[in-house]
Coordinates of C-alpha atoms and ligand atoms in Angstrom, one line a residue:
M1 CA 0.0 0.0 0.0
K2 CA 1.2 3.5 -0.8
K3 CA 2.1 5.5 2.3
V4 CA 0.8 9.1 2.4
I5 CA 2.0 11.5 5.1
V6 CA -0.9 13.6 6.3
T7 CA 0.2 16.6 8.2
G8 CA -2.6 18.0 10.3
G9 CA -4.4 14.6 10.0
A10 CA -6.0 14.9 13.4
G11 CA -7.7 18.2 12.4
F12 CA -11.1 18.8 10.8
I13 CA -10.4 18.3 7.1
G14 CA -7.3 16.1 7.7
S15 CA -9.2 13.5 9.8
H16 CA -12.0 13.1 7.1
T17 CA -9.3 12.7 4.5
V18 CA -7.5 10.0 6.4
V19 CA -10.8 8.0 6.3
E20 CA -11.1 8.4 2.5
L21 CA -7.5 7.6 1.9
A22 CA -7.8 4.4 3.8
A23 CA -11.0 3.5 2.0
A24 CA -9.2 4.1 -1.3
G25 CA -6.4 1.7 -0.4
Y26 CA -3.7 4.2 0.6
A27 CA -1.9 3.9 4.0
P28 CA -2.3 7.3 5.8
V29 CA 0.4 8.3 8.3
I30 CA -0.7 11.2 10.4
V31 CA 1.8 13.9 11.6
D32 CA 0.1 16.2 14.0
D33 CA 1.1 17.6 17.4
L34 CA -2.5 18.2 18.3
R35 CA -2.0 21.9 18.8
N36 CA -5.4 22.6 17.4
S37 CA -7.1 19.2 17.7
E38 CA -8.0 16.6 20.3
E39 CA -7.5 13.0 21.2
R40 CA -11.1 12.3 20.5
A41 CA -10.4 12.9 16.8
L42 CA -8.0 9.9 16.9
T43 CA -10.5 7.9 18.9
G44 CA -13.1 8.6 16.2
L45 CA -10.7 7.7 13.5
A46 CA -9.9 4.4 15.2
A47 CA -13.6 3.5 15.3
L48 CA -14.0 4.4 11.6
L49 CA -10.8 2.7 10.4
G50 CA -11.3 -0.4 12.6
R51 CA -7.8 0.1 14.0
A52 CA -5.7 2.8 15.6
P53 CA -4.4 5.3 13.1
V54 CA -0.7 5.7 12.6
V55 CA 0.2 9.0 14.3
H56 CA 3.5 10.8 14.9
R57 CA 2.8 13.6 17.4
V58 CA 5.4 16.0 16.2
D59 CA 5.6 19.5 14.8
C60 CA 6.0 19.1 11.1
G61 CA 8.0 22.3 11.0
D62 CA 10.6 20.7 13.2
E63 CA 13.1 19.5 10.6
Q64 CA 14.9 17.0 12.8
A65 CA 11.7 15.5 14.1
M66 CA 10.3 15.3 10.6
R67 CA 13.4 13.7 9.3
E68 CA 13.1 11.0 11.9
V69 CA 9.5 10.4 11.0
L70 CA 10.4 9.9 7.3
E71 CA 13.3 7.7 8.2
A72 CA 11.1 5.6 10.4
E73 CA 8.3 5.3 7.7
G74 CA 10.6 4.3 4.8
E75 CA 9.2 4.6 1.4
V76 CA 6.6 7.4 1.2
H77 CA 4.4 8.0 -1.9
G78 CA 3.3 11.6 -1.2
V79 CA 2.5 14.2 1.4
I80 CA -0.8 16.0 2.0
H81 CA -0.1 19.1 3.9
F82 CA -3.0 20.3 6.0
A83 CA -1.1 21.5 9.1
A84 CA -1.4 25.2 9.5
D85 CA -2.8 27.9 11.7
K86 CA -6.1 29.1 10.2
A87 CA -7.8 31.8 12.4
V88 CA -8.0 34.9 10.2
G89 CA -8.5 37.3 13.2
E90 CA -5.6 35.8 15.2
S91 CA -3.4 36.1 12.1
V92 CA -4.0 39.9 12.1
A93 CA -2.9 40.1 15.8
H94 CA 0.0 37.6 15.5
P95 CA 1.3 37.6 11.9
T96 CA 4.7 36.1 12.8
K97 CA 3.0 33.0 14.3
Y98 CA 1.2 32.5 10.9
Y99 CA 4.1 33.2 8.7
R100 CA 6.4 31.0 10.8
N101 CA 4.1 28.0 11.0
N102 CA 2.4 28.1 7.7
I103 CA 5.3 28.9 5.5
G104 CA 8.0 27.5 7.7
S105 CA 6.4 24.0 7.9
L106 CA 5.9 23.9 4.1
A107 CA 9.6 24.8 3.5
V108 CA 10.8 22.1 5.9
L109 CA 8.6 19.5 4.2
L110 CA 9.7 20.5 0.7
E111 CA 13.4 20.4 1.7
L112 CA 12.9 16.9 3.2
M113 CA 10.9 15.7 0.2
R114 CA 13.7 16.8 -2.1
Q115 CA 16.3 15.0 0.0
R116 CA 14.3 11.8 0.2
G117 CA 12.9 11.8 -3.4
I118 CA 9.3 12.0 -2.4
R119 CA 7.6 13.3 -5.5
S120 CA 4.0 14.3 -4.8
M121 CA 2.5 17.0 -2.6
V122 CA -1.2 18.0 -2.2
F123 CA -1.4 21.4 -0.5
S124 CA -4.4 22.9 1.4
S125 CA -5.0 26.3 -0.1
S126 CA -8.0 28.5 0.3
C127 CA -10.4 30.7 -1.7
T128 CA -9.1 33.4 0.6
V129 CA -6.3 33.8 -2.0
Y130 CA -8.9 35.5 -4.2
G131 CA -9.9 38.2 -1.7
E132 CA -13.0 40.0 -3.0
P133 CA -13.3 38.6 -6.5
K134 CA -14.1 40.9 -9.4
E135 CA -16.1 38.2 -11.2
L136 CA -18.3 35.4 -9.9
P137 CA -18.1 32.5 -10.0
V138 CA -14.4 32.8 -9.4
D139 CA -12.0 30.7 -11.5
E140 CA -8.5 29.6 -10.9
T141 CA -7.0 32.3 -13.0
A142 CA -8.3 35.1 -10.9
P143 CA -5.5 37.3 -9.5
D144 CA -4.2 35.8 -6.3
R145 CA -2.8 38.9 -4.7
N146 CA -5.9 40.1 -2.9
A147 CA -5.8 38.0 0.2
A148 CA -7.1 40.2 2.9
S149 CA -5.3 38.9 6.0
P150 CA -1.8 37.6 7.0
Y151 CA -3.4 34.2 7.1
G152 CA -4.5 34.7 3.5
F153 CA -1.1 35.9 2.5
T154 CA 0.5 32.8 3.9
K155 CA -1.6 30.8 1.5
V156 CA -0.5 33.0 -1.4
A157 CA 3.1 32.7 -0.4
C158 CA 2.9 28.9 0.1
E159 CA 1.4 28.6 -3.4
Q160 CA 4.3 30.6 -4.8
L161 CA 6.8 28.6 -2.9
L162 CA 5.4 25.4 -4.4
R163 CA 5.5 26.9 -7.9
D164 CA 9.1 27.9 -7.4
E165 CA 10.1 24.5 -5.9
V166 CA 8.5 22.6 -8.8
S167 CA 10.5 24.9 -11.2
A168 CA 13.6 24.0 -9.3
S169 CA 12.9 20.2 -8.9
P170 CA 11.7 18.6 -12.1
M171 CA 10.8 15.5 -10.2
L172 CA 8.2 17.2 -8.1
K173 CA 4.4 17.3 -8.6
A174 CA 2.2 19.6 -6.6
V175 CA -1.6 20.1 -6.5
L176 CA -2.9 23.2 -4.8
L177 CA -6.5 22.7 -3.6
R178 CA -8.3 26.0 -3.0
Y179 CA -11.1 25.1 -0.5
F180 CA -14.1 27.3 -0.3
N181 CA -16.1 27.0 3.0
P182 CA -15.8 23.5 4.4
I183 CA -18.6 22.5 6.7
G184 CA -20.4 19.4 8.1
A185 CA -19.0 16.3 9.6
H186 CA -18.7 12.6 8.9
P187 CA -22.2 11.1 8.7
S188 CA -21.3 8.5 11.3
G189 CA -21.0 11.3 13.9
L190 CA -17.6 9.9 14.9
I191 CA -15.4 12.8 13.6
G192 CA -16.2 16.4 12.9
E193 CA -15.0 20.0 13.7
L194 CA -13.8 20.8 17.2
P195 CA -13.7 24.6 17.5
R196 CA -11.9 25.9 20.5
G197 CA -13.7 28.5 22.5
V198 CA -16.3 30.7 20.7
P199 CA -16.4 29.6 17.1
N200 CA -15.5 32.1 14.4
N201 CA -17.0 30.2 11.6
L202 CA -20.7 30.2 10.8
V203 CA -21.8 26.6 10.9
P204 CA -20.2 25.7 14.2
Y205 CA -21.8 28.8 15.7
V206 CA -25.2 27.9 14.2
S207 CA -24.9 24.4 15.7
Q208 CA -23.9 25.7 19.1
A209 CA -26.8 28.3 19.1
A210 CA -29.2 25.5 18.1
A211 CA -27.9 23.4 21.0
G212 CA -28.4 26.2 23.5
L213 CA -24.6 26.7 24.1
R214 CA -24.8 30.2 22.7
D215 CA -27.6 32.7 23.2
R216 CA -28.0 33.4 19.6
L217 CA -26.2 33.7 16.3
I218 CA -25.3 37.3 15.3
I219 CA -25.6 37.6 11.5
H220 CA -22.7 39.9 10.5
G221 CA -24.6 42.4 8.4
A222 CA -27.8 42.3 6.3
D223 CA -27.1 45.3 4.2
Y224 CA -24.9 43.7 1.5
D225 CA -25.8 43.9 -2.1
T226 CA -27.1 40.3 -2.2
A227 CA -30.6 38.9 -2.6
D228 CA -31.4 39.0 1.1
G229 CA -28.7 41.4 2.2
T230 CA -26.5 38.7 3.9
C231 CA -23.1 37.5 2.6
V232 CA -22.9 34.6 0.1
R233 CA -20.4 31.7 0.3
D234 CA -19.8 28.4 -1.3
Y235 CA -20.3 25.8 1.5
I236 CA -18.8 22.4 0.8
H237 CA -19.4 19.2 2.7
V238 CA -16.1 18.1 4.3
V239 CA -16.5 14.5 3.0
D240 CA -16.7 15.7 -0.6
L241 CA -13.6 17.8 0.1
A242 CA -11.8 14.8 1.7
K243 CA -12.5 12.7 -1.4
A244 CA -11.0 15.4 -3.6
H245 CA -7.6 14.7 -2.0
V246 CA -7.8 11.0 -3.0
T247 CA -8.8 12.1 -6.5
A248 CA -5.8 14.5 -6.6
L249 CA -3.3 11.9 -5.5
D250 CA -4.7 9.4 -8.1
W251 CA -4.6 12.1 -10.8
M252 CA -1.0 13.1 -10.1
G253 CA 0.0 9.5 -10.1
Q254 CA -1.0 9.2 -13.8
R255 CA 0.9 12.3 -14.8
P256 CA 4.6 13.1 -15.4
A257 CA 6.6 15.6 -13.3
P258 CA 7.1 18.5 -13.2
L259 CA 3.5 19.5 -12.4
C260 CA 2.0 22.3 -10.4
E261 CA -1.8 22.8 -10.7
A262 CA -4.4 24.7 -8.7
F263 CA -8.0 23.6 -8.4
N264 CA -11.1 25.2 -6.8
L265 CA -13.0 22.9 -4.4
G266 CA -16.5 24.2 -4.0
T267 CA -20.0 23.3 -5.1
G268 CA -20.3 26.1 -7.5
R269 CA -23.3 27.4 -5.7
G270 CA -23.5 30.4 -3.4
N271 CA -25.7 30.5 -0.3
S272 CA -26.4 33.4 2.0
V273 CA -26.1 33.3 5.7
L274 CA -29.9 33.5 6.1
E275 CA -30.2 30.5 3.7
V276 CA -27.8 28.5 5.9
V277 CA -29.8 29.4 9.0
R278 CA -33.2 28.5 7.4
T279 CA -31.9 25.3 5.8
F280 CA -30.4 24.2 9.2
E281 CA -33.8 24.8 10.9
A282 CA -35.7 23.0 8.1
V283 CA -33.5 19.9 7.8
N284 CA -33.0 19.5 11.6
G285 CA -36.3 20.7 12.9
V286 CA -34.7 22.9 15.5
P287 CA -34.8 26.7 15.8
V288 CA -31.6 28.7 15.5
P289 CA -32.0 31.9 17.6
H290 CA -30.4 34.7 15.6
A291 CA -30.3 38.5 15.2
I292 CA -28.8 40.9 12.7
G293 CA -25.7 42.7 13.8
P294 CA -23.1 45.0 12.2
R295 CA -20.8 43.9 9.4
R296 CA -17.7 42.0 10.4
A297 CA -14.4 43.7 9.4
G298 CA -12.7 42.1 6.4
D299 CA -15.7 40.1 5.2
V300 CA -16.1 39.6 1.5
E301 CA -19.6 40.2 0.2
S302 CA -20.0 37.2 -2.1
V303 CA -17.7 34.4 -3.2
F304 CA -18.4 31.1 -4.9
A305 CA -16.4 28.7 -7.1
D306 CA -16.2 28.1 -10.8
T307 CA -15.9 24.4 -10.6
R308 CA -15.4 23.6 -14.3
R309 CA -11.7 23.0 -14.0
S310 CA -11.9 20.6 -11.1
A311 CA -14.7 18.7 -12.9
E312 CA -13.1 18.6 -16.3
V313 CA -9.4 18.2 -15.5
L314 CA -9.4 16.5 -12.1
G315 CA -12.6 14.6 -12.6
W316 CA -14.0 15.6 -9.2
R317 CA -17.3 17.3 -8.3
A318 CA -19.2 17.8 -5.0
R319 CA -22.0 15.4 -4.6
L320 CA -23.5 16.3 -1.2
T321 CA -25.9 19.2 -0.6
L322 CA -26.0 22.1 1.9
A323 CA -28.8 20.2 3.6
D324 CA -26.7 17.0 3.9
A325 CA -23.8 19.0 5.4
L326 CA -26.1 20.8 7.9
R327 CA -27.8 17.6 8.9
D328 CA -24.3 16.0 9.6
A329 CA -23.1 19.1 11.4
W330 CA -26.1 18.8 13.8
N331 CA -25.7 15.1 14.2
W332 CA -22.1 15.8 15.3
Q333 CA -23.1 18.6 17.6
R334 CA -25.6 16.5 19.4
R335 CA -23.0 13.8 20.0
L336 CA -20.6 16.5 21.4
G337 CA -23.3 17.5 23.8
Ligands
NAD401 P1 -7.6 22.2 11.8 O1 -7.0 23.3 12.7 O2 -8.8 21.5 12.3 O3 -6.4 21.2 11.4 C1 -5.1 21.5 11.3 C2 -4.3 20.5 12.1 O4 -2.9 20.8 12.0 C3 -4.6 20.5 13.6 O5 -4.9 19.2 14.0 C4 -3.3 21.0 14.2 O6 -3.1 20.4 15.5 C5 -2.3 20.6 13.2 N1 -1.1 21.5 13.1 C6 -1.0 22.8 12.9 N2 0.3 23.2 12.8 C7 1.0 22.0 13.0 C8 2.4 21.8 13.0 N3 3.3 22.7 12.8 N4 2.8 20.5 13.2 C9 1.9 19.5 13.4 N5 0.6 19.7 13.4 C10 0.2 21.0 13.2 O7 -7.8 23.0 10.4 P2 -8.7 22.5 9.2 O8 -9.9 23.3 9.1 O9 -8.7 21.0 9.1 O10 -7.7 23.1 8.0 C11 -6.8 22.2 7.4 C12 -6.1 23.1 6.3 O11 -7.0 23.6 5.4 C13 -5.3 24.3 6.8 O12 -4.1 24.4 6.0 C14 -6.2 25.4 6.5 O13 -5.5 26.6 6.4 C15 -6.9 25.0 5.2 N6 -8.2 25.5 5.0 C16 -9.2 25.4 5.9 C17 -10.4 26.0 5.7 C18 -11.5 25.9 6.7 O14 -12.4 26.7 6.6 N7 -11.5 25.0 7.6 C19 -10.7 26.7 4.5 C20 -9.6 26.8 3.5 C21 -8.4 26.2 3.8
WQD402 C1 -19.2 32.7 6.7 C2 -20.3 33.8 6.6 C3 -19.8 35.7 8.0 C4 -20.1 33.8 11.9 C5 -13.3 31.9 6.6 C6 -11.9 32.4 6.3 C7 -11.5 31.8 5.0 C8 -11.7 30.3 5.0 C9 -13.0 29.9 5.4 C10 -9.6 29.3 5.6 C11 -19.7 35.2 6.6 C12 -21.0 35.0 8.5 C13 -20.1 34.0 10.5 C14 -21.1 34.4 12.7 C15 -22.1 35.3 10.7 N1 -10.7 29.7 5.9 N2 -21.1 34.8 9.9 N3 -22.1 35.1 12.0 O1 -15.4 34.3 6.6 O2 -16.3 33.0 4.6 O3 -14.2 32.3 5.6 O4 -13.3 30.5 6.7 O5 -9.0 29.4 4.6 O6 -10.2 32.2 4.8 O7 -11.9 33.8 6.2 O8 -16.2 31.9 6.8 O9 -17.7 30.7 8.5 O10 -16.4 32.7 9.2 O11 -18.3 33.1 7.7 O12 -22.9 36.0 10.2 O13 -21.1 34.2 13.9 O14 -21.0 33.7 7.9 O15 -20.0 37.1 8.1 O16 -20.6 36.0 5.7 P1 -15.6 33.0 5.9 P2 -17.1 32.0 8.2

């Protein structure tokens, strides 16, 4: 079986990807120091995999520790690099933390991949590289210098580093996956998102408000130039997203190096904040207490993906609906208590 290093594999998107990799016949090897995840993600993974996942609890930006991991694992087919800090607001307050971890860890991994002859990397990028797009839906050729936060700029810089490294190492293949808004949880309810403290993101907040853990959701502005005045995003089920990583690895495996390609991962549909709230209430039969508040600084009005390239070139498209994702998010929230 082909071994795949999954940095950040105990996190939200990484854990779902580990499940899909194993189902597709790859052997996932998690590298995660659990700085933003919990033991229960590994317990959930063990239940889903039918065995304990292989985990190295190390900082993937620690070159010596990472070298030892790769030496211990022997032949490695590729690396999926999820590990990063991802809180936009925190990145504004602590930019060095973000530049150091997000860019530093990628640099370490690429250095070691070059030394060890590991040829394939799948990188977690984000629609944040598009900032406020001029045209919708946004395609992969849109200018990528608009990222509105230090976090966003780390993704722009990492993408550039990957392009430069592929130019320098003709044996290397890289796929840059630009996620739109990942939501939901595994339908089993065994793994899902584990936000720390007060959630920043919409769907975890909606779930906690429905569960009575928060008084009410504050909708950040209803005076945008959209159908109902609230912001529009492309919400994608995390299981669809996870499957795209397997598709990307398979796709790269059939192509020669050098290769560096970016793909949008979204549904291609935009939904407003109010649509998310109403769909959650309808599909789960629970009220979501909410009120309209002021706009949130830095929010983009509307963004959703042009998915033609990922469908036509990669052969991947989202299958699950917003309702599926919100049902699975609520199922997960109820298990969390
Ligand atoms: P997450 O925080 O749930 O998972 C990231 C995991 O990486 C965590 O388990 C954390 O402990 C680990 N980690 C971080 N730095 C590490 C390091 N140096 N060494 C070892 N482990 C480390 O986040 P997620 O939502 O699963 O996001 C995964 C990736 O996808 C990130 O790169 C993120 O920027 C990107 N992304 C996320 C979203 C989103 O909305 N969730 C959207 C676009 C892109
Ligand atoms: C969605 C919508 C909010 C919370 C962020 C990052 C982006 C990417 C995905 C990593 C917005 C509204 C939210 C609340 C609300 N991450 N909202 N009340 O901002 O689209 O993207 O996560 O790459 O880089 O910026 O996601 O879930 O925070 O917000 O009204 O309590 O929900 O204003 O319109 P966002 P989000």
